[in-house]
Coordinates of C-alpha atoms in Angstrom, one line a residue:
L164 CA 108.4 -31.5 129.4
D165 CA 109.8 -28.6 127.8
P166 CA 108.4 -28.2 124.1
T167 CA 110.5 -30.3 122.6
D168 CA 111.2 -32.2 119.9
E169 CA 111.6 -34.3 121.3
N170 CA 109.0 -33.8 123.5
F171 CA 106.4 -33.1 121.1
Q172 CA 106.9 -37.1 119.7
K173 CA 107.4 -39.0 123.4
C174 CA 103.5 -36.5 124.1
A175 CA 102.0 -37.6 120.0
Q176 CA 103.5 -41.4 121.2
I177 CA 102.0 -41.3 125.1
I178 CA 98.3 -40.4 122.9
K179 CA 98.6 -42.8 119.5
M180 CA 100.1 -45.5 122.7
N181 CA 96.1 -45.0 123.3
G182 CA 97.3 -42.1 126.9
V183 CA 96.5 -38.8 127.7
V184 CA 99.6 -35.9 128.2
G185 CA 98.1 -31.7 129.2
M186 CA 98.2 -30.2 125.9
P187 CA 98.5 -26.4 126.2
T188 CA 96.4 -24.4 124.6
E189 CA 95.1 -20.3 124.3
T190 CA 91.7 -20.5 126.4
V191 CA 92.5 -23.5 129.4
Y192 CA 95.7 -26.4 129.4
G193 CA 94.0 -29.6 128.2
L194 CA 93.4 -33.4 128.6
A195 CA 94.5 -34.6 125.9
A196 CA 93.2 -38.2 123.8
L197 CA 93.3 -39.1 120.4
A198 CA 89.8 -39.0 119.2
T199 CA 88.3 -41.7 117.5
S200 CA 89.6 -43.8 119.7
E201 CA 87.2 -45.7 121.9
K202 CA 89.5 -46.4 124.9
S203 CA 91.3 -42.9 124.4
C204 CA 87.8 -40.9 125.2
E205 CA 87.2 -43.7 128.3
L206 CA 90.4 -42.6 130.4
I207 CA 89.6 -38.8 129.9
Y208 CA 86.3 -39.7 131.8
Q209 CA 88.4 -41.8 133.8
T210 CA 91.2 -39.9 134.1
K211 CA 88.7 -36.6 135.3
Q212 CA 86.4 -39.0 137.3
R213 CA 83.7 -36.7 134.5
P214 CA 80.3 -38.0 133.6
P215 CA 79.7 -39.7 130.9
T216 CA 76.5 -37.5 129.8
D217 CA 78.8 -34.9 129.3
P218 CA 81.3 -34.7 126.3
L219 CA 84.8 -33.3 125.4
I220 CA 85.4 -31.4 122.7
V221 CA 87.6 -32.1 119.4
H222 CA 90.6 -30.5 118.1
I223 CA 91.7 -30.9 115.0
S224 CA 95.3 -28.1 113.7
S225 CA 93.4 -28.1 110.4
L226 CA 90.4 -26.8 108.4
D227 CA 91.3 -30.3 106.4
Q228 CA 90.8 -31.4 109.1
I229 CA 87.2 -30.7 110.3
N230 CA 86.1 -34.2 107.4
Q231 CA 87.1 -36.0 110.0
V232 CA 85.7 -35.3 112.5
A233 CA 82.4 -33.7 111.8
I234 CA 79.7 -33.6 109.0
L235 CA 79.2 -30.4 107.2
Q236 CA 75.0 -29.9 106.2
P237 CA 74.0 -27.7 103.2
D238 CA 71.7 -26.0 105.9
I239 CA 74.5 -25.1 108.2
L240 CA 78.2 -24.2 105.7
P241 CA 77.1 -21.3 105.5
I242 CA 77.3 -20.8 109.1
Y243 CA 80.2 -22.6 109.9
T244 CA 81.7 -21.6 106.4
C245 CA 81.2 -18.4 107.9
L246 CA 83.1 -18.3 111.8
A247 CA 85.4 -21.1 110.2
A248 CA 86.5 -18.3 108.4
K249 CA 86.9 -15.6 111.5
F250 CA 87.5 -17.2 114.3
W251 CA 89.1 -19.9 113.7
P252 CA 90.9 -20.8 114.9
G253 CA 90.5 -19.5 118.2
P254 CA 88.8 -20.3 120.9
L255 CA 85.0 -20.8 119.4
T256 CA 83.7 -24.0 119.3
M257 CA 81.2 -25.5 117.1
V258 CA 78.8 -28.2 118.6
L259 CA 78.2 -30.0 115.0
P260 CA 76.6 -32.9 113.8
K261 CA 79.6 -35.9 114.1
S262 CA 81.6 -38.8 111.7
K263 CA 81.2 -41.9 111.9
N264 CA 85.3 -41.4 112.4
I265 CA 84.9 -39.8 116.3
P266 CA 83.1 -42.4 118.9
L267 CA 80.1 -41.9 120.7
T268 CA 81.7 -41.4 124.2
A269 CA 83.8 -38.8 122.9
T270 CA 79.5 -37.3 122.1
A271 CA 77.8 -38.2 125.8
N272 CA 75.9 -40.9 123.3
Q273 CA 74.9 -38.6 120.9
E274 CA 74.9 -37.4 116.3
T275 CA 76.9 -34.1 117.1
V276 CA 80.2 -33.6 118.3
G277 CA 81.9 -29.9 119.9
V278 CA 84.9 -29.0 117.2
R279 CA 87.6 -26.3 117.9
F280 CA 91.3 -24.9 115.5
P281 CA 93.2 -23.5 118.9
S282 CA 96.1 -20.6 117.9
H283 CA 98.3 -22.4 120.7
L284 CA 100.8 -23.0 118.8
L285 CA 102.1 -26.4 120.4
A286 CA 98.6 -27.3 120.7
Q287 CA 98.1 -26.8 116.5
K288 CA 101.6 -29.3 116.5
L289 CA 100.9 -31.2 117.7
I290 CA 97.3 -32.6 116.8
S291 CA 99.6 -32.2 113.3
L292 CA 101.8 -35.5 115.2
T293 CA 98.6 -36.7 116.4
G294 CA 95.3 -36.2 114.7
P295 CA 92.5 -34.7 115.7
L296 CA 93.0 -35.0 119.4
A297 CA 90.0 -34.3 122.6
A298 CA 91.6 -32.4 124.7
P299 CA 88.4 -30.9 128.6
S300 CA 89.8 -29.0 130.4
A301 CA 93.5 -30.9 132.2
N302 CA 91.8 -30.5 135.8
L303 CA 89.4 -33.3 138.2
F304 CA 85.6 -32.7 136.8
G305 CA 84.3 -30.1 138.4
H306 CA 87.8 -27.7 140.3
V307 CA 89.1 -24.6 138.7
S308 CA 90.3 -24.9 135.5
P309 CA 94.3 -24.8 135.2
V310 CA 96.2 -22.7 132.3
T311 CA 99.9 -23.4 133.5
S312 CA 101.4 -26.6 133.6
Q313 CA 101.6 -26.6 137.5
H314 CA 97.7 -26.3 138.0
V315 CA 98.3 -29.8 136.2
L316 CA 100.2 -30.9 137.9
D317 CA 98.7 -30.1 141.0
D318 CA 95.5 -32.4 139.7
F319 CA 97.3 -34.9 137.8
P320 CA 100.8 -35.1 139.9
F321 CA 101.6 -38.5 137.3
L322 CA 100.5 -36.4 134.0
S323 CA 103.6 -35.9 131.1
I324 CA 102.4 -32.0 130.5
L325 CA 103.8 -30.2 127.9
N326 CA 104.7 -26.9 129.1
G327 CA 103.3 -23.4 127.4
D328 CA 103.1 -20.9 129.7
Q329 CA 100.2 -19.0 131.1
S330 CA 97.1 -18.9 129.0
E331 CA 96.0 -16.5 126.7
I332 CA 92.5 -16.0 127.6
G333 CA 92.6 -18.0 130.4
I334 CA 89.1 -19.3 130.5
E335 CA 87.8 -22.1 128.2
S336 CA 86.1 -21.5 124.1
T337 CA 83.1 -19.7 123.6
V338 CA 80.7 -23.5 122.3
I339 CA 78.2 -23.0 120.2
Q340 CA 75.6 -25.2 118.2
L341 CA 74.6 -24.5 114.5
L342 CA 71.2 -26.1 114.0
E343 CA 69.2 -25.3 110.9
G344 CA 70.3 -21.5 109.8
K345 CA 70.2 -20.8 114.0
V346 CA 73.1 -20.6 116.7
F347 CA 72.4 -21.5 119.6
I348 CA 74.4 -20.8 122.5
F349 CA 75.3 -22.9 125.8
R350 CA 78.9 -21.7 126.7
R351 CA 80.1 -18.1 126.8
G352 CA 82.8 -17.6 126.5
F353 CA 86.7 -15.1 124.0
V354 CA 84.0 -15.0 121.4
T355 CA 80.9 -13.3 122.5
E356 CA 77.6 -13.4 120.9
Q357 CA 78.0 -9.8 120.0
M358 CA 81.5 -10.7 118.1
L359 CA 79.0 -13.1 116.2
G360 CA 76.3 -11.0 115.4
Q361 CA 78.6 -9.0 113.6
C362 CA 80.7 -11.3 112.2
F363 CA 76.8 -12.6 110.4
I364 CA 76.3 -8.5 109.8
D365 CA 79.6 -8.3 107.7
A366 CA 79.0 -11.6 105.7
G367 CA 75.6 -10.7 105.1
L368 CA 74.1 -13.9 106.6
K369 CA 70.9 -13.4 108.8
V370 CA 71.1 -15.4 111.8
E371 CA 69.3 -15.6 115.1
I372 CA 71.5 -16.4 117.8
E373 CA 69.9 -17.7 121.2
F374 CA 70.7 -19.1 124.3
K375 CA 70.6 -22.6 126.0
K376 CA 69.7 -22.3 130.0
I377 CA 72.4 -23.7 132.6
S378 CA 71.6 -27.4 133.7
S379 CA 71.7 -28.2 137.1
S380 CA 72.0 -31.6 136.9
S381 CA 75.2 -34.0 135.8
V382 CA 72.9 -37.1 134.5
E383 CA 71.2 -34.9 132.1
K384 CA 73.1 -35.7 128.8
Q385 CA 74.4 -32.0 128.2
V386 CA 74.8 -31.7 124.6
A387 CA 78.2 -29.9 124.4
P388 CA 80.1 -29.0 128.3
G389 CA 80.2 -26.0 131.2
Q390 CA 76.3 -26.0 130.9
L391 CA 76.2 -27.6 135.1
T392 CA 75.8 -24.3 137.7
T393 CA 78.7 -26.0 139.8
H394 CA 82.1 -26.0 137.9
Y395 CA 84.8 -24.3 137.9
A396 CA 84.9 -24.2 142.4
I397 CA 87.2 -24.1 144.7
Q398 CA 87.5 -27.0 146.4
N399 CA 87.1 -27.3 150.2
A400 CA 85.5 -24.0 150.5
Q401 CA 82.2 -22.1 150.5
S402 CA 82.8 -19.7 147.5
L403 CA 79.7 -16.6 147.0
F404 CA 78.8 -13.9 144.6
L405 CA 77.6 -10.0 145.6
C406 CA 75.4 -8.6 144.0
K407 CA 73.1 -5.4 144.3
T408 CA 70.2 -6.7 143.0
E409 CA 69.2 -10.1 141.4
P410 CA 71.5 -11.5 139.3
Q411 CA 69.9 -12.1 136.0
F412 CA 70.3 -16.5 136.3
P413 CA 68.2 -19.3 136.4
S414 CA 69.1 -22.2 138.7
L415 CA 70.6 -19.4 141.9
T416 CA 70.4 -19.8 145.0
Q417 CA 70.6 -16.9 147.7
I418 CA 72.1 -16.9 150.9
K419 CA 70.7 -14.9 154.0
Q420 CA 73.2 -14.5 156.4
L421 CA 76.8 -14.5 155.6
D422 CA 78.4 -15.6 158.9
I423 CA 82.0 -14.5 159.0
N424 CA 82.8 -14.6 161.9
Q425 CA 86.0 -16.3 163.3
K426 CA 86.7 -17.5 159.5
K427 CA 89.7 -17.7 157.5
V428 CA 87.7 -14.7 154.3
C429 CA 89.4 -13.3 151.1
V430 CA 87.7 -11.3 149.4
I431 CA 88.5 -11.8 144.8
N432 CA 88.0 -8.3 142.9
C433 CA 87.1 -7.9 139.8
G434 CA 86.1 -4.3 139.1
L435 CA 84.7 -2.4 142.6
Q436 CA 86.9 0.8 142.9
E437 CA 85.6 2.3 145.8
F438 CA 85.1 -0.6 148.9
K439 CA 85.1 0.8 151.7
P440 CA 81.7 0.4 151.5
L441 CA 81.2 -2.7 151.5
Q442 CA 83.7 -3.4 153.5
Q443 CA 81.5 -1.0 156.0
H444 CA 78.4 -2.6 155.7
L445 CA 80.2 -6.6 154.5
N446 CA 82.2 -6.1 158.5
L447 CA 85.0 -7.0 156.1
E448 CA 87.8 -5.9 157.8
N449 CA 90.6 -8.5 158.5
V450 CA 90.0 -10.6 155.1
Q451 CA 93.4 -10.4 153.0
W452 CA 92.0 -8.4 149.9
F453 CA 93.2 -9.6 145.8
Q454 CA 92.3 -7.0 143.1
I455 CA 92.4 -7.8 139.5
F456 CA 91.0 -5.1 137.4
D457 CA 93.9 -6.3 135.1
N458 CA 92.0 -8.4 132.2
P459 CA 89.8 -9.9 135.3
T460 CA 88.0 -12.9 133.1
Q461 CA 92.3 -13.8 131.7
K462 CA 93.5 -13.5 135.8
Y463 CA 90.4 -15.2 137.0
F464 CA 90.6 -18.8 137.3
E465 CA 94.5 -18.2 138.6
T466 CA 93.5 -16.3 141.6
L467 CA 90.3 -19.7 142.5
R468 CA 94.3 -21.9 142.5
F469 CA 95.9 -19.2 144.4
V470 CA 93.5 -18.7 146.9
E471 CA 92.7 -22.1 147.2
K472 CA 96.4 -22.7 148.6
L473 CA 96.0 -21.1 151.0
N474 CA 93.0 -22.1 153.3
F475 CA 90.2 -20.0 152.9
Q476 CA 87.0 -21.2 154.4
I477 CA 85.0 -18.1 153.0
V478 CA 86.1 -16.4 149.0
L479 CA 83.3 -13.7 148.4
V480 CA 83.5 -13.0 144.3
I481 CA 83.0 -9.5 143.3
P482 CA 82.1 -9.4 140.1
P483 CA 82.2 -6.4 137.1
L484 CA 80.9 -3.7 137.9
E485 CA 77.9 -4.2 135.7
V486 CA 76.8 -7.2 137.1
L487 CA 77.3 -6.1 140.7
E488 CA 75.3 -2.9 140.1
S489 CA 72.2 -4.6 137.1
G490 CA 72.3 -8.8 137.9
A491 CA 74.1 -8.2 134.4
G492 CA 76.0 -8.7 132.4
S493 CA 77.0 -8.4 128.3
G494 CA 79.8 -9.7 126.0
I495 CA 83.2 -10.7 128.0
D496 CA 82.6 -9.4 131.3
A497 CA 78.9 -11.9 131.1
S498 CA 81.9 -15.0 129.9
L499 CA 83.6 -13.6 133.3
F500 CA 80.5 -13.6 135.5
D501 CA 79.5 -17.1 133.8
R502 CA 83.1 -18.2 135.8
I503 CA 82.5 -16.7 138.6
L504 CA 78.7 -18.1 139.1
R505 CA 79.3 -21.5 137.7
S506 CA 82.6 -21.5 140.7
C507 CA 80.0 -20.3 143.6
S508 CA 77.6 -22.7 142.7
G509 CA 74.8 -20.2 142.0
Q510 CA 75.1 -18.2 145.5
W511 CA 75.2 -15.3 145.5
F512 CA 74.5 -12.6 148.6
K513 CA 72.8 -8.9 148.6
V514 CA 74.9 -6.3 149.3
F515 CA 73.8 -3.1 150.5
Q516 CA 70.3 -3.8 150.5

């Protein structure tokens, strides 16, 4: 649907009737429904085929709405105020104590809720018409996240979708929890740990930042979405990422033997400028290469969706150079690598042994 006033009213009416719609944001497209309605939140889980242990993120369209969805306790208020002033509206989700308005269905039966104030103007307009919206990524659970309205339509042909062109950032928001004067990073995103740290320094706050471990079980309750090792995956293909040294992440599996004979293989190259040695090393003479050196974070999910339509049997992903060389990354490269390893279900292959 084009973003006309008529279509905004149509989508708002669907939402108010406890339905779901596709909503553009600057990160990825969301599957949006009323955050304060248990029935609407249940419909999101049913539509996405999402396990009830995986909580939803609530989206607001102004800072004035925060008290409708969360409780700002005194111990976290200075940190919240600092982060909201710097990164909202934008791609940062803060996990806060939930208000009574948010049903436990939305939070995986936990007393906390992830809240985000998106910067996408179409998302803001829709939320201003409906009130706070729960909006996980608009894809079937575990599938590649959508960064265009067509991607949403591919997963949900029946859905009304506001068309906001391609998502500017292209990966989901950074998810953090504010707890007892500390910040815990549950999901990497565009807002990096370095950016968070600098924000606290500039504000004169002493705040510890820690990372939470990856989960491999959809049965465990998750404090935040995007925690599972298998996520963002191409259907009907084996995906692996390549590294020279063992990746510095838990819950990964090294594939010792890579059989690519008589199989349709492609390589998604996010960082290796000179790849002839790799072609020779893996005997990759008759494969298709996709180079995404220019802003690979924005283009990674788009490329996965494109590759999926071409029915490759094996997809090899070359991470950013720092990750390929050391098995770890920093800043936005680490955020991209987080999506790469999950899209490959944590499977990796050692190159140049």
